[in-house]
CSV table of C-alpha atoms in Angstrom, one decimal:
chain,number,residue,atom,x,y,z
V,1,MET,CA,0.0,0.0,0.0
V,2,ASN,CA,2.8,2.3,0.8
V,3,GLY,CA,4.0,3.1,-2.7
V,4,ASN,CA,7.4,4.6,-1.8
V,5,GLY,CA,10.1,3.2,-4.0
V,6,ALA,CA,7.9,0.6,-5.6
V,7,GLY,CA,6.2,3.0,-8.0
V,8,TYR,CA,4.8,1.6,-11.3
V,9,GLY,CA,7.1,4.0,-13.1
V,10,ASP,CA,10.2,2.0,-12.2
V,11,PRO,CA,11.7,0.7,-15.4
V,12,GLY,CA,10.3,-2.7,-16.3
V,13,GLU,CA,7.7,-2.7,-13.5
V,14,PRO,CA,4.4,-4.1,-14.6
V,15,GLY,CA,1.7,-1.5,-15.1
V,16,GLU,CA,-0.8,-2.4,-12.4
V,17,PRO,CA,-0.7,-0.1,-9.4
V,18,GLY,CA,-1.1,-1.6,-5.9
V,19,ASP,CA,-4.4,-3.1,-5.0
V,20,GLY,CA,-4.7,-1.3,-1.7
V,21,THR,CA,-7.3,1.3,-0.9
V,22,ALA,CA,-6.3,5.0,-0.6
V,23,ILE,CA,-9.8,6.4,0.1
V,24,ALA,CA,-12.9,4.6,1.2
V,25,ALA,CA,-16.1,6.7,1.7
V,26,TYR,CA,-19.0,5.1,3.5
V,27,GLY,CA,-22.2,7.2,2.9
V,28,ILE,CA,-20.6,10.5,3.7
V,29,GLY,CA,-22.7,13.7,3.7
V,30,LYS,CA,-22.1,17.2,4.7
V,31,LYS,CA,-24.8,19.7,5.7
V,32,TYR,CA,-24.1,23.4,5.9
V,33,ARG,CA,-26.6,26.0,7.1
V,34,ARG,CA,-27.8,26.5,3.5
V,35,GLY,CA,-28.4,22.8,3.0
V,36,TRP,CA,-26.7,19.6,2.0
V,37,ALA,CA,-23.5,20.1,0.0
V,38,LEU,CA,-22.8,16.4,-0.2
V,39,ARG,CA,-25.2,13.5,0.3
V,40,ASP,CA,-24.7,9.8,0.8
V,41,CYS,CA,-21.4,9.3,-1.1
V,42,SER,CA,-19.9,5.9,-1.0
V,43,PHE,CA,-17.0,4.9,-3.2
V,44,ARG,CA,-13.5,3.5,-3.1
V,45,LEU,CA,-10.3,5.0,-4.6
V,46,PRO,CA,-7.7,2.3,-5.1
V,47,ALA,CA,-4.1,3.2,-4.2
V,48,GLY,CA,-1.7,4.3,-7.0
V,49,ARG,CA,-4.4,5.9,-9.2
V,50,ILE,CA,-4.5,9.4,-10.6
V,51,CYS,CA,-8.1,10.3,-10.0
V,52,GLY,CA,-10.0,13.3,-11.4
V,53,LEU,CA,-12.9,14.7,-9.3
V,54,VAL,CA,-15.3,16.4,-11.7
V,55,GLY,CA,-18.6,18.2,-11.2
V,56,PRO,CA,-20.2,21.6,-11.8
V,57,ASN,CA,-19.6,24.6,-9.5
V,58,GLY,CA,-21.1,23.9,-6.1
V,59,ALA,CA,-21.4,20.2,-6.7
V,60,GLY,CA,-19.6,19.4,-3.5
V,61,LYS,CA,-16.1,18.8,-4.8
V,62,THR,CA,-14.2,21.0,-2.3
V,63,THR,CA,-16.3,19.6,0.5
V,64,LEU,CA,-15.4,16.0,-0.4
V,65,LEU,CA,-11.7,16.9,-0.7
V,66,GLY,CA,-11.9,18.8,2.6
V,67,ILE,CA,-13.3,15.7,4.4
V,68,ALA,CA,-10.6,13.5,2.9
V,69,GLY,CA,-7.9,16.1,3.8
V,70,ASN,CA,-9.1,16.4,7.4
V,71,LEU,CA,-10.2,20.1,7.0
V,72,LEU,CA,-13.9,19.3,7.4
V,73,GLU,CA,-15.9,16.7,9.3
V,74,PRO,CA,-18.7,14.9,7.6
V,75,THR,CA,-22.2,15.3,9.0
V,76,THR,CA,-23.1,11.7,8.2
V,77,GLY,CA,-21.0,8.6,7.3
V,78,THR,CA,-17.3,8.0,7.6
V,79,LEU,CA,-14.3,8.2,5.4
V,80,ARG,CA,-11.0,6.3,5.7
V,81,VAL,CA,-7.6,7.2,4.3
V,82,PHE,CA,-5.5,4.1,3.9
V,83,GLY,CA,-7.8,2.5,6.4
V,84,GLU,CA,-7.5,5.2,9.1
V,85,ALA,CA,-9.6,8.2,10.1
V,86,PRO,CA,-8.5,11.4,8.3
V,87,GLU,CA,-7.8,13.0,11.7
V,88,SER,CA,-5.5,10.2,12.8
V,89,GLU,CA,-1.8,10.8,12.9
V,90,GLY,CA,-1.2,8.0,10.4
V,91,ALA,CA,-3.5,9.5,7.8
V,92,ASN,CA,-2.1,13.0,8.4
V,93,ARG,CA,1.4,11.8,7.9
V,94,ARG,CA,0.5,10.1,4.6
V,95,THR,CA,-1.7,12.8,3.1
V,96,ALA,CA,-0.8,16.2,1.6
V,97,PHE,CA,-3.5,18.7,0.7
V,98,LEU,CA,-3.0,21.5,-1.7
V,99,ALA,CA,-5.9,24.0,-1.4
V,100,GLN,CA,-7.2,26.1,-4.3
V,101,GLU,CA,-5.8,29.3,-2.9
V,102,LYS,CA,-2.4,27.7,-2.1
V,103,PRO,CA,-1.8,29.3,1.3
V,104,LEU,CA,1.8,30.3,1.8
V,105,PHE,CA,3.4,32.9,4.0
V,106,ARG,CA,4.0,35.9,1.7
V,107,ARG,CA,6.9,37.3,3.9
V,108,PHE,CA,8.8,34.0,3.9
V,109,THR,CA,11.5,33.3,1.3
V,110,VAL,CA,11.3,30.1,-0.7
V,111,GLU,CA,14.1,28.7,1.4
V,112,GLU,CA,12.3,29.5,4.6
V,113,THR,CA,9.1,28.0,3.2
V,114,LEU,CA,10.9,24.7,2.5
V,115,ARG,CA,12.5,24.8,6.0
V,116,LEU,CA,9.0,25.1,7.5
V,117,GLY,CA,8.1,22.0,5.6
V,118,ARG,CA,11.2,20.2,6.9
V,119,GLU,CA,10.5,21.2,10.5
V,120,LEU,CA,6.8,20.1,10.3
V,121,ASN,CA,7.2,16.8,8.5
V,122,PRO,CA,9.2,13.9,9.8
V,123,GLY,CA,9.6,12.2,6.5
V,124,TRP,CA,10.6,15.4,4.6
V,125,ASP,CA,12.5,15.0,1.4
V,126,GLN,CA,14.5,18.2,0.9
V,127,ARG,CA,16.0,17.2,-2.4
V,128,ALA,CA,12.7,16.4,-4.0
V,129,ALA,CA,11.3,19.7,-2.9
V,130,GLU,CA,14.4,21.7,-4.0
V,131,ASP,CA,14.4,19.9,-7.4
V,132,ILE,CA,10.8,21.0,-8.1
V,133,VAL,CA,11.6,24.6,-7.2
V,134,ARG,CA,14.9,24.6,-9.2
V,135,ALA,CA,13.3,23.1,-12.3
V,136,GLY,CA,11.2,26.3,-12.5
V,137,ASN,CA,14.2,28.6,-11.9
V,138,VAL,CA,12.6,30.0,-8.8
V,139,PRO,CA,15.3,31.8,-6.7
V,140,MET,CA,15.6,30.3,-3.2
V,141,ALA,CA,16.1,33.7,-1.6
V,142,ALA,CA,13.0,35.3,-3.2
V,143,ARG,CA,10.1,36.2,-0.9
V,144,ILE,CA,6.8,34.4,-1.7
V,145,GLY,CA,5.0,37.7,-2.1
V,146,THR,CA,7.2,38.7,-5.0
V,147,LEU,CA,6.7,35.5,-7.0
V,148,SER,CA,4.4,35.1,-10.0
V,149,GLY,CA,1.3,32.9,-9.8
V,150,GLY,CA,3.1,30.0,-11.6
V,151,GLN,CA,6.1,30.2,-9.3
V,152,ARG,CA,4.0,30.3,-6.2
V,153,THR,CA,2.1,27.2,-7.4
V,154,ARG,CA,5.5,25.5,-8.0
V,155,VAL,CA,6.6,26.3,-4.4
V,156,ALA,CA,3.2,25.0,-3.1
V,157,PHE,CA,3.8,21.8,-5.2
V,158,ALA,CA,7.3,21.5,-3.8
V,159,LEU,CA,5.9,21.8,-0.2
V,160,ALA,CA,3.3,19.1,-1.0
V,161,PHE,CA,5.7,16.7,-2.6
V,162,GLY,CA,8.5,17.3,-0.1
V,163,LYS,CA,6.2,15.7,2.5
V,164,ARG,CA,6.4,12.4,0.4
V,165,PRO,CA,2.7,11.8,0.8
V,166,ASP,CA,1.1,8.5,-0.3
V,167,LEU,CA,-2.1,10.5,-1.0
V,168,LEU,CA,-1.9,13.9,-2.7
V,169,ILE,CA,-5.2,15.9,-2.7
V,170,LEU,CA,-5.3,18.9,-5.0
V,171,ASP,CA,-8.2,21.3,-5.3
V,172,GLU,CA,-8.1,22.8,-8.8
V,173,PRO,CA,-4.4,23.0,-8.8
V,174,MET,CA,-3.8,24.5,-12.3
V,175,SER,CA,-6.7,27.0,-12.6
V,176,ASP,CA,-4.5,30.1,-12.3
V,177,LEU,CA,-1.6,29.0,-14.5
V,178,ASP,CA,-0.8,29.8,-18.1
V,179,PRO,CA,-0.8,26.8,-20.6
V,180,LEU,CA,3.0,26.4,-20.6
V,181,VAL,CA,3.4,26.3,-16.9
V,182,ARG,CA,0.3,24.1,-16.6
V,183,HIS,CA,1.8,21.6,-19.0
V,184,GLU,CA,5.1,21.7,-17.1
V,185,MET,CA,3.5,21.3,-13.6
V,186,MET,CA,1.3,18.5,-14.8
V,187,GLY,CA,4.4,16.8,-16.1
V,188,THR,CA,6.1,17.2,-12.8
V,189,LEU,CA,3.1,16.0,-10.9
V,190,LEU,CA,2.8,12.9,-13.1
V,191,ALA,CA,6.5,12.1,-13.0
V,192,GLU,CA,6.6,12.4,-9.2
V,193,ALA,CA,3.5,10.3,-8.8
V,194,THR,CA,4.9,7.7,-11.2
V,195,GLU,CA,8.2,7.5,-9.3
V,196,HIS,CA,6.7,7.2,-5.9
V,197,GLY,CA,3.4,5.4,-6.6
V,198,THR,CA,1.5,8.4,-5.1
V,199,THR,CA,-2.2,8.3,-5.2
V,200,VAL,CA,-3.5,11.6,-6.6
V,201,LEU,CA,-7.0,13.0,-6.2
V,202,MET,CA,-7.6,16.3,-7.9
V,203,SER,CA,-10.6,18.3,-8.7
V,204,THR,CA,-10.7,20.1,-12.0
V,205,HIS,CA,-13.0,21.9,-14.4
V,206,MET,CA,-10.7,21.4,-17.3
V,207,LEU,CA,-11.1,18.4,-19.7
V,208,SER,CA,-7.5,18.9,-20.8
V,209,GLU,CA,-6.4,18.2,-17.3
V,210,LEU,CA,-8.3,14.9,-17.3
V,211,GLU,CA,-7.7,13.5,-20.7
V,212,ASN,CA,-4.5,11.4,-20.8
V,213,VAL,CA,-3.7,12.5,-17.2
V,214,CYS,CA,-6.2,10.8,-15.0
V,215,ASP,CA,-6.8,7.0,-15.1
V,216,TYR,CA,-9.6,7.2,-12.6
V,217,LEU,CA,-12.6,9.3,-12.3
V,218,VAL,CA,-15.2,10.4,-9.7
V,219,VAL,CA,-18.0,12.5,-10.9
V,220,ILE,CA,-20.4,14.3,-8.5
V,221,ALA,CA,-23.3,16.6,-9.3
V,222,GLU,CA,-25.8,18.2,-6.9
V,223,GLY,CA,-24.0,16.7,-4.0
V,224,GLY,CA,-24.5,13.1,-5.2
V,225,LEU,CA,-22.1,10.6,-6.8
V,226,ARG,CA,-22.7,10.0,-10.6
V,227,LEU,CA,-19.8,8.0,-11.8
V,228,ALA,CA,-16.7,6.4,-10.3
V,229,GLY,CA,-14.1,4.0,-11.7
V,230,GLU,CA,-11.4,3.5,-14.3
V,231,VAL,CA,-11.7,6.0,-17.2
V,232,ASP,CA,-11.3,3.3,-19.8
V,233,ASP,CA,-13.9,1.0,-18.2
V,234,LEU,CA,-16.4,3.9,-17.8
V,235,LEU,CA,-16.1,4.8,-21.4
V,236,GLU,CA,-16.4,1.2,-22.6
V,237,SER,CA,-19.5,0.6,-20.6
V,238,HIS,CA,-21.3,3.2,-22.6
V,239,ALA,CA,-22.3,3.7,-26.2
V,240,LEU,CA,-23.3,6.7,-28.1
V,241,LEU,CA,-26.0,5.9,-30.6
V,242,THR,CA,-26.9,8.0,-33.6
V,243,GLY,CA,-29.9,7.4,-35.9
V,244,ALA,CA,-33.0,9.0,-37.4
V,245,HIS,CA,-36.2,9.3,-35.4
V,246,VAL,CA,-39.7,9.1,-36.9
V,247,ASP,CA,-41.9,12.0,-35.8
V,248,GLY,CA,-40.0,12.4,-32.6
V,249,GLN,CA,-40.5,8.7,-31.8
V,250,LEU,CA,-37.2,7.1,-30.7
V,251,PRO,CA,-36.7,3.5,-31.6
V,252,ALA,CA,-38.7,1.2,-29.2
V,253,ASN,CA,-35.8,-1.2,-28.6
V,254,LEU,CA,-33.8,1.7,-27.0
V,255,ALA,CA,-35.7,0.7,-23.8
V,256,HIS,CA,-33.5,-2.5,-23.7
V,257,HIS,CA,-30.7,-0.3,-22.6
V,258,THR,CA,-30.1,2.1,-19.7
V,259,VAL,CA,-30.6,5.5,-21.3
V,260,VAL,CA,-28.5,8.2,-19.8
V,261,GLU,CA,-29.5,11.0,-22.1
V,262,THR,CA,-31.2,11.5,-25.5
V,263,ARG,CA,-31.1,14.5,-27.7
V,264,THR,CA,-32.7,15.2,-31.1
V,265,SER,CA,-31.6,17.6,-33.8
V,266,GLY,CA,-33.6,17.8,-37.0
V,267,ARG,CA,-34.3,14.2,-38.0
V,268,GLN,CA,-31.3,12.9,-36.0
V,269,PHE,CA,-31.3,11.6,-32.5
V,270,THR,CA,-28.3,10.8,-30.3
V,271,ALA,CA,-28.5,8.7,-27.2
V,272,LEU,CA,-25.9,8.0,-24.5
V,273,VAL,CA,-26.7,4.5,-23.2
V,274,ARG,CA,-25.3,1.7,-21.1
V,275,PRO,CA,-26.0,-1.3,-23.4
V,276,GLY,CA,-28.3,-4.0,-22.0
V,277,PRO,CA,-27.3,-7.7,-21.7
V,278,ASP,CA,-28.3,-8.5,-25.3
V,279,GLY,CA,-26.0,-6.0,-26.9
V,280,LEU,CA,-26.6,-3.2,-29.3
V,281,ASP,CA,-27.3,-5.2,-32.5
V,282,GLY,CA,-30.6,-4.9,-34.3
V,283,GLY,CA,-31.2,-1.2,-33.6
V,284,ALA,CA,-31.6,1.3,-36.4
V,285,TRP,CA,-28.6,3.3,-35.2
V,286,GLN,CA,-24.9,3.6,-35.4
V,287,ALA,CA,-23.1,2.8,-32.2
V,288,GLU,CA,-19.8,4.3,-31.1
V,289,THR,CA,-17.8,4.5,-27.8
V,290,PRO,CA,-18.3,8.0,-26.4
V,291,ASN,CA,-15.2,10.1,-25.6
V,292,LEU,CA,-14.6,11.5,-22.2
V,293,GLU,CA,-16.3,14.9,-22.9
V,294,GLU,CA,-19.5,13.2,-24.3
V,295,LEU,CA,-19.7,11.0,-21.3
V,296,LEU,CA,-19.2,13.7,-18.7
V,297,LEU,CA,-21.6,16.2,-20.4
V,298,GLY,CA,-24.2,13.4,-20.8
V,299,TYR,CA,-24.2,12.7,-17.0
V,300,LEU,CA,-23.9,16.3,-15.9
V,301,ARG,CA,-26.9,17.2,-18.1
V,302,SER,CA,-29.0,14.3,-16.8
V,303,PRO,CA,-29.2,14.3,-13.1
V,304,GLN,CA,-31.9,11.6,-13.1
V,305,ALA,CA,-29.7,9.0,-14.7
V,306,ALA,CA,-28.7,6.1,-12.5
V,307,PRO,CA,-25.1,6.4,-11.1
V,308,LEU,CA,-22.5,3.9,-12.3
V,309,LEU,CA,-19.6,2.6,-10.2
V,310,THR,CA,-17.1,0.1,-11.7
V,311,PRO,CA,-16.4,-2.9,-9.4
V,312,SER,CA,-13.1,-1.4,-8.1
V,313,ALA,CA,-14.9,1.8,-7.0
V,314,ARG,CA,-17.7,0.0,-5.1
V,315,ILE,CA,-17.9,-0.3,-1.4
V,316,ASP,CA,-19.5,-3.6,-0.7
V,317,ASP,CA,-21.9,-4.0,2.2
V,318,VAL,CA,-19.5,-6.3,4.2
V,319,GLN,CA,-16.9,-3.5,4.2
V,320,ALA,CA,-19.5,-0.9,5.1
V,321,VAL,CA,-20.6,-3.0,8.1
V,322,ALA,CA,-17.0,-3.5,9.2
V,323,ALA,CA,-16.4,0.2,9.1
M,1,MET,CA,13.3,9.7,-28.7
M,2,GLU,CA,10.5,11.9,-27.6
M,3,PHE,CA,6.8,11.3,-28.2
M,4,ARG,CA,4.4,14.1,-29.3
M,5,ILE,CA,0.9,13.7,-28.0
M,6,ASP,CA,-1.7,15.7,-30.0
M,7,ARG,CA,-4.7,16.0,-27.7
M,8,ARG,CA,-7.0,17.2,-30.5
M,9,SER,CA,-6.3,14.5,-32.9
M,10,GLY,CA,-9.1,12.3,-31.6
M,11,ILE,CA,-6.6,9.4,-31.5
M,12,ALA,CA,-6.1,7.8,-28.1
M,13,ALA,CA,-2.8,8.8,-26.5
M,14,TYR,CA,-1.6,5.2,-26.2
M,15,GLN,CA,-2.3,4.7,-29.9
M,16,GLN,CA,-0.2,7.8,-30.8
M,17,ILE,CA,2.7,6.3,-28.8
M,18,VAL,CA,2.3,3.0,-30.6
M,19,GLN,CA,2.2,4.7,-34.0
M,20,GLN,CA,5.1,7.0,-33.3
M,21,THR,CA,7.2,4.1,-32.1
M,22,ARG,CA,6.4,2.0,-35.2
M,23,GLN,CA,7.3,5.0,-37.3
M,24,ALA,CA,10.6,5.5,-35.5
M,25,LEU,CA,11.3,1.8,-36.1
M,26,ARG,CA,10.5,2.2,-39.8
M,27,LEU,CA,12.7,5.2,-40.2
M,28,GLY,CA,15.6,3.8,-38.2
M,29,VAL,CA,15.3,6.4,-35.5
M,30,LEU,CA,15.0,3.5,-33.1
M,31,LEU,CA,17.3,0.4,-33.6
M,32,PRO,CA,17.4,-3.0,-31.8
M,33,GLY,CA,18.9,-2.6,-28.3
M,34,ASP,CA,17.7,1.0,-27.9
M,35,ARG,CA,15.8,1.8,-24.7
M,36,LEU,CA,12.4,3.5,-25.0
M,37,PRO,CA,11.7,6.4,-22.6
M,38,THR,CA,10.4,5.3,-19.2
M,39,ALA,CA,6.8,5.9,-18.2
M,40,LYS,CA,8.2,8.6,-15.9
M,41,GLU,CA,10.1,10.3,-18.6
M,42,VAL,CA,7.0,10.4,-20.9
M,43,ALA,CA,4.9,11.6,-18.0
M,44,GLU,CA,7.3,14.5,-17.4
M,45,THR,CA,7.7,15.6,-21.1
M,46,CYS,CA,4.2,14.9,-22.4
M,47,ALA,CA,2.0,15.1,-19.2
M,48,VAL,CA,0.6,11.7,-20.0
M,49,ASN,CA,-0.5,9.2,-17.4
M,50,PRO,CA,2.1,6.5,-16.9
M,51,ASN,CA,-0.5,3.7,-17.4
M,52,THR,CA,-1.1,5.1,-20.9
M,53,THR,CA,2.6,4.7,-21.8
M,54,LEU,CA,2.7,1.2,-20.3
M,55,LYS,CA,-0.4,0.2,-22.2
M,56,ALA,CA,1.3,1.3,-25.4
M,57,TYR,CA,4.5,-0.6,-24.5
M,58,ARG,CA,2.4,-3.8,-23.8
M,59,GLU,CA,0.9,-3.5,-27.2
M,60,LEU,CA,4.3,-3.1,-28.9
M,61,GLU,CA,5.5,-6.1,-26.8
M,62,ARG,CA,2.6,-8.2,-28.1
M,63,GLU,CA,3.7,-7.3,-31.6
M,64,GLY,CA,7.2,-8.6,-30.8
M,65,LEU,CA,8.8,-5.2,-31.4
M,66,VAL,CA,10.0,-4.4,-27.8
M,67,GLU,CA,10.8,-6.3,-24.7
M,68,PRO,CA,10.6,-5.2,-21.0
M,69,ARG,CA,13.7,-6.0,-19.0
M,70,PRO,CA,12.8,-5.9,-15.3
M,71,GLY,CA,14.6,-3.1,-13.5
M,72,LEU,CA,16.2,-1.7,-16.7
M,73,GLY,CA,13.4,-0.5,-19.0
M,74,THR,CA,11.8,-1.4,-22.3
M,75,PHE,CA,14.1,-2.2,-25.2
M,76,VAL,CA,13.7,-2.5,-28.9
M,77,LEU,CA,13.9,-6.1,-30.2
M,78,ARG,CA,13.6,-5.6,-33.9
M,79,SER,CA,13.6,-2.8,-36.5
M,80,LEU,CA,10.9,-2.2,-39.1
M,81,ALA,CA,13.3,-0.4,-41.4
M,82,ARG,CA,13.5,-1.9,-44.8
M,83,PRO,CA,16.6,-1.2,-46.9
M,84,GLN,CA,14.5,-1.5,-50.1
M,85,ALA,CA,12.5,1.6,-49.0
M,86,ALA,CA,15.5,3.8,-48.3
M,87,ALA,CA,15.7,7.3,-49.8
M,88,ASP,CA,18.4,6.2,-52.3
M,89,GLY,CA,16.9,2.7,-53.1
M,90,PRO,CA,15.9,1.7,-56.7
M,91,LEU,CA,12.2,1.3,-55.7
M,92,ARG,CA,12.0,4.9,-54.7
M,93,GLY,CA,13.8,6.0,-57.8
M,94,GLU,CA,11.2,4.2,-60.0
M,95,LEU,CA,8.3,5.7,-58.1
M,96,ASP,CA,9.9,9.1,-58.4
M,97,ALA,CA,10.1,8.7,-62.2
M,98,TRP,CA,6.6,7.4,-62.4
M,99,VAL,CA,5.2,10.4,-60.4
M,100,THR,CA,7.1,12.8,-62.7
M,101,ARG,CA,5.5,11.1,-65.7
M,102,ALA,CA,2.0,11.3,-64.1
M,103,ARG,CA,2.5,15.0,-63.5
M,104,GLU,CA,3.6,15.6,-67.0
M,105,ALA,CA,0.5,13.8,-68.2
M,106,GLY,CA,-1.5,16.5,-66.4
M,107,LEU,CA,-2.6,14.6,-63.2
M,108,GLU,CA,-3.2,16.6,-60.1
M,109,ARG,CA,-1.8,15.6,-56.7
M,110,GLU,CA,-5.1,14.2,-55.6
M,111,ASP,CA,-5.5,12.2,-58.9
M,112,VAL,CA,-2.1,10.6,-58.3
M,113,ALA,CA,-3.0,9.8,-54.6
M,114,ALA,CA,-6.3,8.2,-55.7
M,115,LEU,CA,-4.6,6.2,-58.4
M,116,VAL,CA,-1.9,4.9,-56.0
M,117,ALA,CA,-4.5,4.2,-53.3
M,118,SER,CA,-6.6,2.1,-55.7
M,119,VAL,CA,-3.6,0.0,-56.9
M,120,LEU,CA,-2.5,-0.5,-53.2
M,121,GLU,CA,-6.1,-1.7,-52.5
M,122,GLU,CA,-5.8,-4.2,-55.4
M,123,ARG,CA,-2.4,-5.5,-54.6
M,124,PHE,CA,-2.5,-5.6,-50.8
M,125,THR,CA,-6.1,-6.8,-50.2
M,126,GLY,CA,-5.1,-10.4,-49.2
M,127,THR,CA,-2.3,-9.4,-46.8
M,128,THR,CA,-4.0,-6.5,-45.0
M,129,VAL,CA,-7.0,-8.3,-43.7
M,130,ALA,CA,-5.2,-9.3,-40.5
M,131,ALA,CA,-3.8,-5.8,-40.1
M,132,ALA,CA,-7.2,-4.2,-40.7
M,133,GLN,CA,-8.7,-6.5,-38.1
M,134,GLY,CA,-6.0,-5.6,-35.7
M,135,GLU,CA,-6.8,-1.9,-36.3
M,136,ALA,CA,-10.5,-2.5,-35.8
M,137,LEU,CA,-9.7,-4.1,-32.5
M,138,ASP,CA,-7.6,-1.1,-31.6
M,139,MET,CA,-10.4,1.2,-32.5
M,140,ARG,CA,-12.7,-0.6,-30.2
M,141,GLY,CA,-10.1,-0.6,-27.5
M,142,GLN,CA,-9.4,3.1,-27.7
M,143,GLY,CA,-13.0,4.3,-27.4
């Protein structure tokens, strides 16, 4: 479970990340004065995954990350980080949280900031932290307040990675960066995670941050879980059907499948479905595997569609009782 | 060797890595014994998930083109370069002469391409079925 040194990026290592569990959520919910921000969320994030957390504004992403990062307590349910409560010393030591606003002391120099990290974290890796800072040509003697947004993000990353976390939680880490720095930081993030087998959970709005970067996905909308699982498996368990409808009547045998969303445009209809047990043959349509954007938009537009969790993302009842 | 991942091409990233490796093997950019970049290196330069790279390498391994050596990396087993297709080879010379004649005869670029494609279709039908099936499988896999 502890990925240190045994990362799947080691040359020649087989590609499967460890089968441990980084995060397990058992029916967690969070109620603020204005109402429920998160309701009855149960899912599992296997260790070693790079997971994107997606949802519209106000969907409960930051709340979920806050509960996993021990900044918030759930109103209902429990969450475990590597089997331990988020507030436990063990979970704290293994988790790094990078908040959206990337809080750093503006008067501190870069060097002092890293020293703070060293003093506060027993497993601190000074070299890793310095390497990340140096790769961006950030002067060690500069005060945080004088740095550009990209440089500050880099220092915040260095602080998070210097902790050598097994779980790195990032709340919209790249939103204030220009495309060049974003690409660079994403490269650094992936390379570090590859080398150390770090589990990454990051919320994002940007499809470009998800595609090719994340191999796991958790989608929430209106405080509820919509999708969770391996990106490839989620895509392959759906089909995008296109065909012609007759006077607004969709083909009757569409009912054999779980329909997520249907749209019509002129004589054409498109439907995002989860194919039924008999397969898609025999329909008057053309079937394709949706891309990530089509899948996400389909689910975000159709809050009534049943949620889908792949087997690795499911929390079974036995585990829930044990928790 | 460095991969170039085009996020707007509509081709899955792992497929792009497979194609670019094959191309490098054809052009002699990669030779037997060369080490492919590690998943970490590709992650760093292209911001691509390491599993994507490993998936591509597994496919190249299935094709017998590369071989993982535990603890060392993934190495090229055989080349796809063909001396007959080299820039100074006789086949290329004949083709060059033919294209020149076609142009003199008044054919446009697209006419020539269509003509070549139809002859390729005729001559290679028997041998490309397996490859086409392989590609169809890839298409399904890539989503």
